[in-house]
Amino acid sequence: MLTVNAWAAPSAADPLVKTTIERRDVGPHDVLIEIAYAGICHSDIHTVRGEWGDISYPQVVGHEIAGTVTEVGSEVTLHAVGDRVGVGCMVNSCRECENCLAGAEQYCLTGNTGTYTAIDRDGTITQGGYSTHIVVVEDFVLRIPDAIPFEKVAPLLCAGITTYSPLQHWNAGPGKRVAVVGMGGLGHMAVKIAAALGAEVTVLSQTLSKKDDGLAFGAQHYFATSDRQTFTDLANHFDLIINTVSAEININHYLRLLRLNGTLVSVGAPPEALPVQAFTLFNNRRSFAGSGIGSIAETQEMLDFCAEHGIAPETELISADQINEAYERVLASDVRYRFVIDVATMA
Amino acid sequence: MLTVNAWAAPSAADPLVKTTIERRDVGPHDVLIEIAYAGICHSDIHTVRGEWGDISYPQVVGHEIAGTVTEVGSEVTLHAVGDRVGVGCMVNSCRECENCLAGAEQYCLTGNTGTYTAIDRDGTITQGGYSTHIVVVEDFVLRIPDAIPFEKVAPLLCAGITTYSPLQHWNAGPGKRVAVVGMGGLGHMAVKIAAALGAEVTVLSQTLSKKDDGLAFGAQHYFATSDRQTFTDLANHFDLIINTVSAEININHYLRLLRLNGTLVSVGAPPEALPVQAFTLFNNRRSFAGSGIGSIAETQEMLDFCAEHGIAPETELISADQINEAYERVLASDVRYRFVIDVATMA
């Protein structure tokens, strides 16, 4: 066992504090990673505050992890000491169900093993990336291309893949009109990736306050959803809408923006059920879909795509003792567009 | 103008009565059809009773029409006197919007011209098929293959195409597990067509009372939705679910039956919004979609497909003076599986 520094939530109500946790010994197929950077995802906040269900404490979160391999198990072939690598939202899966066998282990029918709060194969509770080291089985570890700045890459492991996967699956590309709802951590990545894929990108944001950024990231159009006229002007317009907003929205208003055979994909997850009018779906043969992260192979593809296209998240680097303050700023939408923890400050 | 016999609703509250209506003179592109058979669709009942919005009275309904051409306009090239032809749920569209130009005139962005209660191009209200004759522009008239029994074909023009279109669009076929929810007029056609397409077909019906029929129509499996165990046994199982039930159902229970990349398509339309859990859609990357009838080209394809595969609706032939009684039996689900009016009895 390896005792390592980490920042953990001691309870649902208390701020995160510096502590130590145990990492398992490096097994034959494991990789020990010295974490350099960890992104802060809104999911981290929901989780530690118990908003997505009860968890055990103390809990370390963080599933946007970038680091360097410092040790490999005897059977490891995919990674070597010194490699820059990443870890995202999952660290294992059953490898036996039809989804795992189909290369869609993010949809593992027994539930993939989440990077934090999951029951690991050895029965322990997984602890996330706000920590100096992590041990992960090699085939759930990603290679980070040199072309992506190391201090910016971490958010690709969640925000990047969560938007890349549906954009690819629903064929965003030349000739397709893609709308991105919300201009936060996920939304800004969706804009960059959809634009790089060649789609005509429109941002639908609450206000126009981030319009200059949206256009700089590659969007051609930017509309405020607080203006009701937006929903009239853009009726029957989009082939694909990526909804990154976790708060409840009037889903029918957005569905009506889809043209023939269009799909609205939610990657944000309001806990409340969304009331869908069947007649809204009949018109234009519309679909309402969901998508969760992406497979490991697809995550590697996304990293390589971002390297090739010069795409990186917009980040603000913070030290570990700023995590709690950063959480409040995430909740206030006061971040452009992702906080990344400089894990060296946990030493 | 041609004065013809018809059965019309005099108000939302009164039974249908025998009357006469006017049909327009046959224009250069029109076809005059002597109607032989007209199917009774549940939509007819909703419509005449004002349950889908106020309409003007008297109103003739019926959008499952089979008859014989008795006169053609000077420019008509698609049909000839003596041809057996059909008319479905629409009799025109704008022909200019992007959906019409894409050959998806059922999704005409200005609204297709419904076979009844719509405002026709000449400003009159369209009157449906419970009538001895109808005049329709030639390219919204279908050819009826000889191989389909004339007295049974009418329900294909609505129930047939409404289920054929989504089965084709979402690639029902060999290796695909397809569920049909509901075993009524639409459901029984969905079973026959999906089976003919080569899919593995399962019926999900309230009870097992129609199980023998379902298996005879080509289903391999038949489950009662009143048994909660059904939803456990079939979790993550289907590639495609066609929901033909217009009553409100717990949509999340059905969505959870979809396997990876599966789609639930509603062709029944409850007026109430259906509360959809986003997390249910995330799992297995599920989609919830809608579909409305089909294009004219697709309707012709469906008729030819049914002829080739020996598919016909199960019908009960009634005389015109039995229409009101038939309505009550439709509402009581006491029909196997579609009433067809023998229009000769309107003489």
mmCIF file with all atom_site columns, N, CA and C in Angstrom, chain B residues 211-264:
data_model
loop_
_atom_site.group_PDB
_atom_site.id
_atom_site.type_symbol
_atom_site.label_atom_id
_atom_site.label_alt_id
_atom_site.label_comp_id
_atom_site.label_asym_id
_atom_site.label_entity_id
_atom_site.label_seq_id
_atom_site.pdbx_PDB_ins_code
_atom_site.Cartn_x
_atom_site.Cartn_y
_atom_site.Cartn_z
_atom_site.occupancy
_atom_site.B_iso_or_equiv
_atom_site.pdbx_formal_charge
_atom_site.auth_seq_id
_atom_site.auth_comp_id
_atom_site.auth_asym_id
_atom_site.auth_atom_id
_atom_site.pdbx_PDB_model_num
ATOM 1   N N  . LYS B 1 211 ? -52.526 -13.537 -27.125 1.00 0.00 ? 211 LYS B N  1
ATOM 2   C CA . LYS B 1 211 ? -51.233 -14.178 -27.360 1.00 0.00 ? 211 LYS B CA 1
ATOM 3   C C  . LYS B 1 211 ? -51.235 -15.096 -28.588 1.00 0.00 ? 211 LYS B C  1
ATOM 4   N N  . ASP B 1 212 ? -52.281 -15.917 -28.717 1.00 0.00 ? 212 ASP B N  1
ATOM 5   C CA . ASP B 1 212 ? -52.315 -16.842 -29.858 1.00 0.00 ? 212 ASP B CA 1
ATOM 6   C C  . ASP B 1 212 ? -52.274 -16.074 -31.174 1.00 0.00 ? 212 ASP B C  1
ATOM 7   N N  . ASP B 1 213 ? -53.028 -14.967 -31.209 1.00 0.00 ? 213 ASP B N  1
ATOM 8   C CA . ASP B 1 213 ? -53.013 -14.144 -32.423 1.00 0.00 ? 213 ASP B CA 1
ATOM 9   C C  . ASP B 1 213 ? -51.611 -13.591 -32.679 1.00 0.00 ? 213 ASP B C  1
ATOM 10  N N  . GLY B 1 214 ? -51.012 -13.048 -31.632 1.00 0.00 ? 214 GLY B N  1
ATOM 11  C CA . GLY B 1 214 ? -49.697 -12.430 -31.799 1.00 0.00 ? 214 GLY B CA 1
ATOM 12  C C  . GLY B 1 214 ? -48.679 -13.413 -32.360 1.00 0.00 ? 214 GLY B C  1
ATOM 13  N N  . LEU B 1 215 ? -48.686 -14.622 -31.834 1.00 0.00 ? 215 LEU B N  1
ATOM 14  C CA . LEU B 1 215 ? -47.742 -15.628 -32.320 1.00 0.00 ? 215 LEU B CA 1
ATOM 15  C C  . LEU B 1 215 ? -48.083 -16.015 -33.762 1.00 0.00 ? 215 LEU B C  1
ATOM 16  N N  . ALA B 1 216 ? -49.384 -16.089 -34.056 1.00 0.00 ? 216 ALA B N  1
ATOM 17  C CA . ALA B 1 216 ? -49.789 -16.414 -35.431 1.00 0.00 ? 216 ALA B CA 1
ATOM 18  C C  . ALA B 1 216 ? -49.373 -15.314 -36.410 1.00 0.00 ? 216 ALA B C  1
ATOM 19  N N  . PHE B 1 217 ? -49.347 -14.087 -35.944 1.00 0.00 ? 217 PHE B N  1
ATOM 20  C CA . PHE B 1 217 ? -48.964 -12.967 -36.813 1.00 0.00 ? 217 PHE B CA 1
ATOM 21  C C  . PHE B 1 217 ? -47.444 -12.886 -37.019 1.00 0.00 ? 217 PHE B C  1
ATOM 22  N N  . GLY B 1 218 ? -46.694 -13.677 -36.255 1.00 0.00 ? 218 GLY B N  1
ATOM 23  C CA . GLY B 1 218 ? -45.251 -13.703 -36.485 1.00 0.00 ? 218 GLY B CA 1
ATOM 24  C C  . GLY B 1 218 ? -44.388 -13.361 -35.287 1.00 0.00 ? 218 GLY B C  1
ATOM 25  N N  . ALA B 1 219 ? -45.011 -13.025 -34.149 1.00 0.00 ? 219 ALA B N  1
ATOM 26  C CA . ALA B 1 219 ? -44.208 -12.735 -32.959 1.00 0.00 ? 219 ALA B CA 1
ATOM 27  C C  . ALA B 1 219 ? -43.616 -14.034 -32.411 1.00 0.00 ? 219 ALA B C  1
ATOM 28  N N  . GLN B 1 220 ? -42.385 -13.950 -31.894 1.00 0.00 ? 220 GLN B N  1
ATOM 29  C CA . GLN B 1 220 ? -41.794 -15.118 -31.233 1.00 0.00 ? 220 GLN B CA 1
ATOM 30  C C  . GLN B 1 220 ? -42.111 -15.148 -29.742 1.00 0.00 ? 220 GLN B C  1
ATOM 31  N N  . HIS B 1 221 ? -42.357 -13.957 -29.159 1.00 0.00 ? 221 HIS B N  1
ATOM 32  C CA . HIS B 1 221 ? -42.536 -13.863 -27.713 1.00 0.00 ? 221 HIS B CA 1
ATOM 33  C C  . HIS B 1 221 ? -43.711 -12.943 -27.418 1.00 0.00 ? 221 HIS B C  1
ATOM 34  N N  . TYR B 1 222 ? -44.348 -13.192 -26.275 1.00 0.00 ? 222 TYR B N  1
ATOM 35  C CA . TYR B 1 222 ? -45.527 -12.404 -25.922 1.00 0.00 ? 222 TYR B CA 1
ATOM 36  C C  . TYR B 1 222 ? -45.546 -12.251 -24.405 1.00 0.00 ? 222 TYR B C  1
ATOM 37  N N  . PHE B 1 223 ? -45.522 -11.021 -23.931 1.00 0.00 ? 223 PHE B N  1
ATOM 38  C CA . PHE B 1 223 ? -45.476 -10.775 -22.483 1.00 0.00 ? 223 PHE B CA 1
ATOM 39  C C  . PHE B 1 223 ? -46.609 -9.840  -22.069 1.00 0.00 ? 223 PHE B C  1
ATOM 40  N N  . ALA B 1 224 ? -47.076 -10.043 -20.847 1.00 0.00 ? 224 ALA B N  1
ATOM 41  C CA . ALA B 1 224 ? -48.113 -9.171  -20.288 1.00 0.00 ? 224 ALA B CA 1
ATOM 42  C C  . ALA B 1 224 ? -47.447 -8.030  -19.524 1.00 0.00 ? 224 ALA B C  1
ATOM 43  N N  . THR B 1 225 ? -47.825 -6.807  -19.838 1.00 0.00 ? 225 THR B N  1
ATOM 44  C CA . THR B 1 225 ? -47.254 -5.659  -19.139 1.00 0.00 ? 225 THR B CA 1
ATOM 45  C C  . THR B 1 225 ? -47.915 -5.449  -17.778 1.00 0.00 ? 225 THR B C  1
ATOM 46  N N  . SER B 1 226 ? -49.015 -6.149  -17.536 1.00 0.00 ? 226 SER B N  1
ATOM 47  C CA . SER B 1 226 ? -49.634 -6.083  -16.205 1.00 0.00 ? 226 SER B CA 1
ATOM 48  C C  . SER B 1 226 ? -48.804 -6.867  -15.187 1.00 0.00 ? 226 SER B C  1
ATOM 49  N N  . ASP B 1 227 ? -47.896 -7.687  -15.685 1.00 0.00 ? 227 ASP B N  1
ATOM 50  C CA . ASP B 1 227 ? -47.001 -8.465  -14.817 1.00 0.00 ? 227 ASP B CA 1
ATOM 51  C C  . ASP B 1 227 ? -45.686 -7.693  -14.676 1.00 0.00 ? 227 ASP B C  1
ATOM 52  N N  . ARG B 1 228 ? -45.406 -7.209  -13.474 1.00 0.00 ? 228 ARG B N  1
ATOM 53  C CA . ARG B 1 228 ? -44.208 -6.380  -13.283 1.00 0.00 ? 228 ARG B CA 1
ATOM 54  C C  . ARG B 1 228 ? -42.922 -7.131  -13.626 1.00 0.00 ? 228 ARG B C  1
ATOM 55  N N  . GLN B 1 229 ? -42.971 -8.441  -13.504 1.00 0.00 ? 229 GLN B N  1
ATOM 56  C CA . GLN B 1 229 ? -41.796 -9.251  -13.792 1.00 0.00 ? 229 GLN B CA 1
ATOM 57  C C  . GLN B 1 229 ? -41.322 -9.071  -15.236 1.00 0.00 ? 229 GLN B C  1
ATOM 58  N N  . THR B 1 230 ? -42.269 -8.772  -16.121 1.00 0.00 ? 230 THR B N  1
ATOM 59  C CA . THR B 1 230 ? -41.922 -8.541  -17.530 1.00 0.00 ? 230 THR B CA 1
ATOM 60  C C  . THR B 1 230 ? -40.829 -7.494  -17.659 1.00 0.00 ? 230 THR B C  1
ATOM 61  N N  . PHE B 1 231 ? -40.945 -6.440  -16.850 1.00 0.00 ? 231 PHE B N  1
ATOM 62  C CA . PHE B 1 231 ? -40.004 -5.325  -16.979 1.00 0.00 ? 231 PHE B CA 1
ATOM 63  C C  . PHE B 1 231 ? -38.635 -5.663  -16.390 1.00 0.00 ? 231 PHE B C  1
ATOM 64  N N  . THR B 1 232 ? -38.593 -6.623  -15.499 1.00 0.00 ? 232 THR B N  1
ATOM 65  C CA . THR B 1 232 ? -37.316 -7.115  -14.984 1.00 0.00 ? 232 THR B CA 1
ATOM 66  C C  . THR B 1 232 ? -36.681 -8.073  -15.986 1.00 0.00 ? 232 THR B C  1
ATOM 67  N N  . ASP B 1 233 ? -37.502 -8.989  -16.479 1.00 0.00 ? 233 ASP B N  1
ATOM 68  C CA . ASP B 1 233 ? -36.972 -10.031 -17.375 1.00 0.00 ? 233 ASP B CA 1
ATOM 69  C C  . ASP B 1 233 ? -36.428 -9.453  -18.677 1.00 0.00 ? 233 ASP B C  1
ATOM 70  N N  . LEU B 1 234 ? -37.026 -8.372  -19.127 1.00 0.00 ? 234 LEU B N  1
ATOM 71  C CA . LEU B 1 234 ? -36.668 -7.857  -20.453 1.00 0.00 ? 234 LEU B CA 1
ATOM 72  C C  . LEU B 1 234 ? -35.811 -6.587  -20.395 1.00 0.00 ? 234 LEU B C  1
ATOM 73  N N  . ALA B 1 235 ? -35.245 -6.287  -19.232 1.00 0.00 ? 235 ALA B N  1
ATOM 74  C CA . ALA B 1 235 ? -34.389 -5.095  -19.121 1.00 0.00 ? 235 ALA B CA 1
ATOM 75  C C  . ALA B 1 235 ? -33.233 -5.179  -20.113 1.00 0.00 ? 235 ALA B C  1
ATOM 76  N N  . ASN B 1 236 ? -32.899 -4.061  -20.734 1.00 0.00 ? 236 ASN B N  1
ATOM 77  C CA . ASN B 1 236 ? -31.738 -3.952  -21.643 1.00 0.00 ? 236 ASN B CA 1
ATOM 78  C C  . ASN B 1 236 ? -31.810 -4.932  -22.813 1.00 0.00 ? 236 ASN B C  1
ATOM 79  N N  . HIS B 1 237 ? -32.995 -5.196  -23.300 1.00 0.00 ? 237 HIS B N  1
ATOM 80  C CA . HIS B 1 237 ? -33.180 -6.305  -24.238 1.00 0.00 ? 237 HIS B CA 1
ATOM 81  C C  . HIS B 1 237 ? -33.402 -5.898  -25.693 1.00 0.00 ? 237 HIS B C  1
ATOM 82  N N  . PHE B 1 238 ? -34.142 -4.813  -25.936 1.00 0.00 ? 238 PHE B N  1
ATOM 83  C CA . PHE B 1 238 ? -34.612 -4.545  -27.302 1.00 0.00 ? 238 PHE B CA 1
ATOM 84  C C  . PHE B 1 238 ? -33.791 -3.485  -28.034 1.00 0.00 ? 238 PHE B C  1
ATOM 85  N N  . ASP B 1 239 ? -33.665 -3.700  -29.340 1.00 0.00 ? 239 ASP B N  1
ATOM 86  C CA . ASP B 1 239 ? -33.069 -2.675  -30.198 1.00 0.00 ? 239 ASP B CA 1
ATOM 87  C C  . ASP B 1 239 ? -34.084 -1.590  -30.536 1.00 0.00 ? 239 ASP B C  1
ATOM 88  N N  . LEU B 1 240 ? -35.325 -1.987  -30.644 1.00 0.00 ? 240 LEU B N  1
ATOM 89  C CA . LEU B 1 240 ? -36.362 -1.058  -31.093 1.00 0.00 ? 240 LEU B CA 1
ATOM 90  C C  . LEU B 1 240 ? -37.675 -1.423  -30.421 1.00 0.00 ? 240 LEU B C  1
ATOM 91  N N  . ILE B 1 241 ? -38.352 -0.418  -29.902 1.00 0.00 ? 241 ILE B N  1
ATOM 92  C CA . ILE B 1 241 ? -39.690 -0.617  -29.344 1.00 0.00 ? 241 ILE B CA 1
ATOM 93  C C  . ILE B 1 241 ? -40.622 0.323   -30.087 1.00 0.00 ? 241 ILE B C  1
ATOM 94  N N  . ILE B 1 242 ? -41.690 -0.243  -30.655 1.00 0.00 ? 242 ILE B N  1
ATOM 95  C CA . ILE B 1 242 ? -42.715 0.569   -31.309 1.00 0.00 ? 242 ILE B CA 1
ATOM 96  C C  . ILE B 1 242 ? -43.892 0.647   -30.347 1.00 0.00 ? 242 ILE B C  1
ATOM 97  N N  . ASN B 1 243 ? -44.144 1.842   -29.832 1.00 0.00 ? 243 ASN B N  1
ATOM 98  C CA . ASN B 1 243 ? -45.247 2.023   -28.896 1.00 0.00 ? 243 ASN B CA 1
ATOM 99  C C  . ASN B 1 243 ? -46.477 2.500   -29.642 1.00 0.00 ? 243 ASN B C  1
ATOM 100 N N  . THR B 1 244 ? -47.480 1.617   -29.721 1.00 0.00 ? 244 THR B N  1
ATOM 101 C CA . THR B 1 244 ? -48.710 1.966   -30.451 1.00 0.00 ? 244 THR B CA 1
ATOM 102 C C  . THR B 1 244 ? -49.820 2.414   -29.516 1.00 0.00 ? 244 THR B C  1
ATOM 103 N N  . VAL B 1 245 ? -49.532 2.509   -28.237 1.00 0.00 ? 245 VAL B N  1
ATOM 104 C CA . VAL B 1 245 ? -50.564 2.807   -27.247 1.00 0.00 ? 245 VAL B CA 1
ATOM 105 C C  . VAL B 1 245 ? -50.737 4.318   -27.104 1.00 0.00 ? 245 VAL B C  1
ATOM 106 N N  . SER B 1 246 ? -51.958 4.773   -27.265 1.00 0.00 ? 246 SER B N  1
ATOM 107 C CA . SER B 1 246 ? -52.224 6.209   -27.148 1.00 0.00 ? 246 SER B CA 1
ATOM 108 C C  . SER B 1 246 ? -52.465 6.634   -25.702 1.00 0.00 ? 246 SER B C  1
ATOM 109 N N  . ALA B 1 247 ? -52.813 5.687   -24.851 1.00 0.00 ? 247 ALA B N  1
ATOM 110 C CA . ALA B 1 247 ? -53.015 6.019   -23.444 1.00 0.00 ? 247 ALA B CA 1
ATOM 111 C C  . ALA B 1 247 ? -51.659 6.291   -22.800 1.00 0.00 ? 247 ALA B C  1
ATOM 112 N N  . GLU B 1 248 ? -51.693 6.992   -21.685 1.00 0.00 ? 248 GLU B N  1
ATOM 113 C CA . GLU B 1 248 ? -50.447 7.304   -21.004 1.00 0.00 ? 248 GLU B CA 1
ATOM 114 C C  . GLU B 1 248 ? -49.848 6.016   -20.430 1.00 0.00 ? 248 GLU B C  1
ATOM 115 N N  . ILE B 1 249 ? -48.546 5.845   -20.627 1.00 0.00 ? 249 ILE B N  1
ATOM 116 C CA . ILE B 1 249 ? -47.843 4.715   -20.030 1.00 0.00 ? 249 ILE B CA 1
ATOM 117 C C  . ILE B 1 249 ? -46.667 5.266   -19.251 1.00 0.00 ? 249 ILE B C  1
ATOM 118 N N  . ASN B 1 250 ? -46.095 4.443   -18.362 1.00 0.00 ? 250 ASN B N  1
ATOM 119 C CA . ASN B 1 250 ? -44.866 4.875   -17.688 1.00 0.00 ? 250 ASN B CA 1
ATOM 120 C C  . ASN B 1 250 ? -43.715 4.666   -18.657 1.00 0.00 ? 250 ASN B C  1
ATOM 121 N N  . ILE B 1 251 ? -43.361 5.725   -19.320 1.00 0.00 ? 251 ILE B N  1
ATOM 122 C CA . ILE B 1 251 ? -42.418 5.636   -20.432 1.00 0.00 ? 251 ILE B CA 1
ATOM 123 C C  . ILE B 1 251 ? -41.046 5.157   -19.964 1.00 0.00 ? 251 ILE B C  1
ATOM 124 N N  . ASN B 1 252 ? -40.658 5.497   -18.742 1.00 0.00 ? 252 ASN B N  1
ATOM 125 C CA . ASN B 1 252 ? -39.333 5.082   -18.248 1.00 0.00 ? 252 ASN B CA 1
ATOM 126 C C  . ASN B 1 252 ? -39.241 3.568   -18.087 1.00 0.00 ? 252 ASN B C  1
ATOM 127 N N  . HIS B 1 253 ? -40.355 2.940   -17.696 1.00 0.00 ? 253 HIS B N  1
ATOM 128 C CA . HIS B 1 253 ? -40.358 1.481   -17.582 1.00 0.00 ? 253 HIS B CA 1
ATOM 129 C C  . HIS B 1 253 ? -40.041 0.832   -18.929 1.00 0.00 ? 253 HIS B C  1
ATOM 130 N N  . TYR B 1 254 ? -40.578 1.404   -19.972 1.00 0.00 ? 254 TYR B N  1
ATOM 131 C CA . TYR B 1 254 ? -40.353 0.850   -21.313 1.00 0.00 ? 254 TYR B CA 1
ATOM 132 C C  . TYR B 1 254 ? -38.966 1.209   -21.841 1.00 0.00 ? 254 TYR B C  1
ATOM 133 N N  . LEU B 1 255 ? -38.539 2.444   -21.567 1.00 0.00 ? 255 LEU B N  1
ATOM 134 C CA . LEU B 1 255 ? -37.199 2.847   -22.027 1.00 0.00 ? 255 LEU B CA 1
ATOM 135 C C  . LEU B 1 255 ? -36.119 1.938   -21.447 1.00 0.00 ? 255 LEU B C  1
ATOM 136 N N  . ARG B 1 256 ? -36.330 1.472   -20.227 1.00 0.00 ? 256 ARG B N  1
ATOM 137 C CA . ARG B 1 256 ? -35.320 0.616   -19.586 1.00 0.00 ? 256 ARG B CA 1
ATOM 138 C C  . ARG B 1 256 ? -35.216 -0.760  -20.242 1.00 0.00 ? 256 ARG B C  1
ATOM 139 N N  . LEU B 1 257 ? -36.141 -1.077  -21.119 1.00 0.00 ? 257 LEU B N  1
ATOM 140 C CA . LEU B 1 257 ? -36.068 -2.348  -21.845 1.00 0.00 ? 257 LEU B CA 1
ATOM 141 C C  . LEU B 1 257 ? -35.145 -2.257  -23.059 1.00 0.00 ? 257 LEU B C  1
ATOM 142 N N  . LEU B 1 258 ? -34.668 -1.049  -23.365 1.00 0.00 ? 258 LEU B N  1
ATOM 143 C CA . LEU B 1 258 ? -33.804 -0.868  -24.537 1.00 0.00 ? 258 LEU B CA 1
ATOM 144 C C  . LEU B 1 258 ? -32.359 -1.229  -24.221 1.00 0.00 ? 258 LEU B C  1
ATOM 145 N N  . ARG B 1 259 ? -31.744 -1.977  -25.133 1.00 0.00 ? 259 ARG B N  1
ATOM 146 C CA . ARG B 1 259 ? -30.321 -2.272  -25.016 1.00 0.00 ? 259 ARG B CA 1
ATOM 147 C C  . ARG B 1 259 ? -29.490 -1.124  -25.607 1.00 0.00 ? 259 ARG B C  1
ATOM 148 N N  . LEU B 1 260 ? -28.209 -1.323  -25.738 1.00 0.00 ? 260 LEU B N  1
ATOM 149 C CA . LEU B 1 260 ? -27.298 -0.292  -26.241 1.00 0.00 ? 260 LEU B CA 1
ATOM 150 C C  . LEU B 1 260 ? -27.793 0.282   -27.569 1.00 0.00 ? 260 LEU B C  1
ATOM 151 N N  . ASN B 1 261 ? -27.854 1.610   -27.622 1.00 0.00 ? 261 ASN B N  1
ATOM 152 C CA . ASN B 1 261 ? -28.258 2.341   -28.833 1.00 0.00 ? 261 ASN B CA 1
ATOM 153 C C  . ASN B 1 261 ? -29.701 2.085   -29.253 1.00 0.00 ? 261 ASN B C  1
ATOM 154 N N  . GLY B 1 262 ? -30.509 1.552   -28.344 1.00 0.00 ? 262 GLY B N  1
ATOM 155 C CA . GLY B 1 262 ? -31.896 1.260   -28.678 1.00 0.00 ? 262 GLY B CA 1
ATOM 156 C C  . GLY B 1 262 ? -32.766 2.507   -28.728 1.00 0.00 ? 262 GLY B C  1
ATOM 157 N N  . THR B 1 263 ? -33.866 2.380   -29.471 1.00 0.00 ? 263 THR B N  1
ATOM 158 C CA . THR B 1 263 ? -34.805 3.493   -29.636 1.00 0.00 ? 263 THR B CA 1
ATOM 159 C C  . THR B 1 263 ? -36.225 3.031   -29.360 1.00 0.00 ? 263 THR B C  1
ATOM 160 N N  . LEU B 1 264 ? -36.949 3.820   -28.582 1.00 0.00 ? 264 LEU B N  1
ATOM 161 C CA . LEU B 1 264 ? -38.381 3.626   -28.405 1.00 0.00 ? 264 LEU B CA 1
ATOM 162 C C  . LEU B 1 264 ? -39.084 4.679   -29.252 1.00 0.00 ? 264 LEU B C  1
#
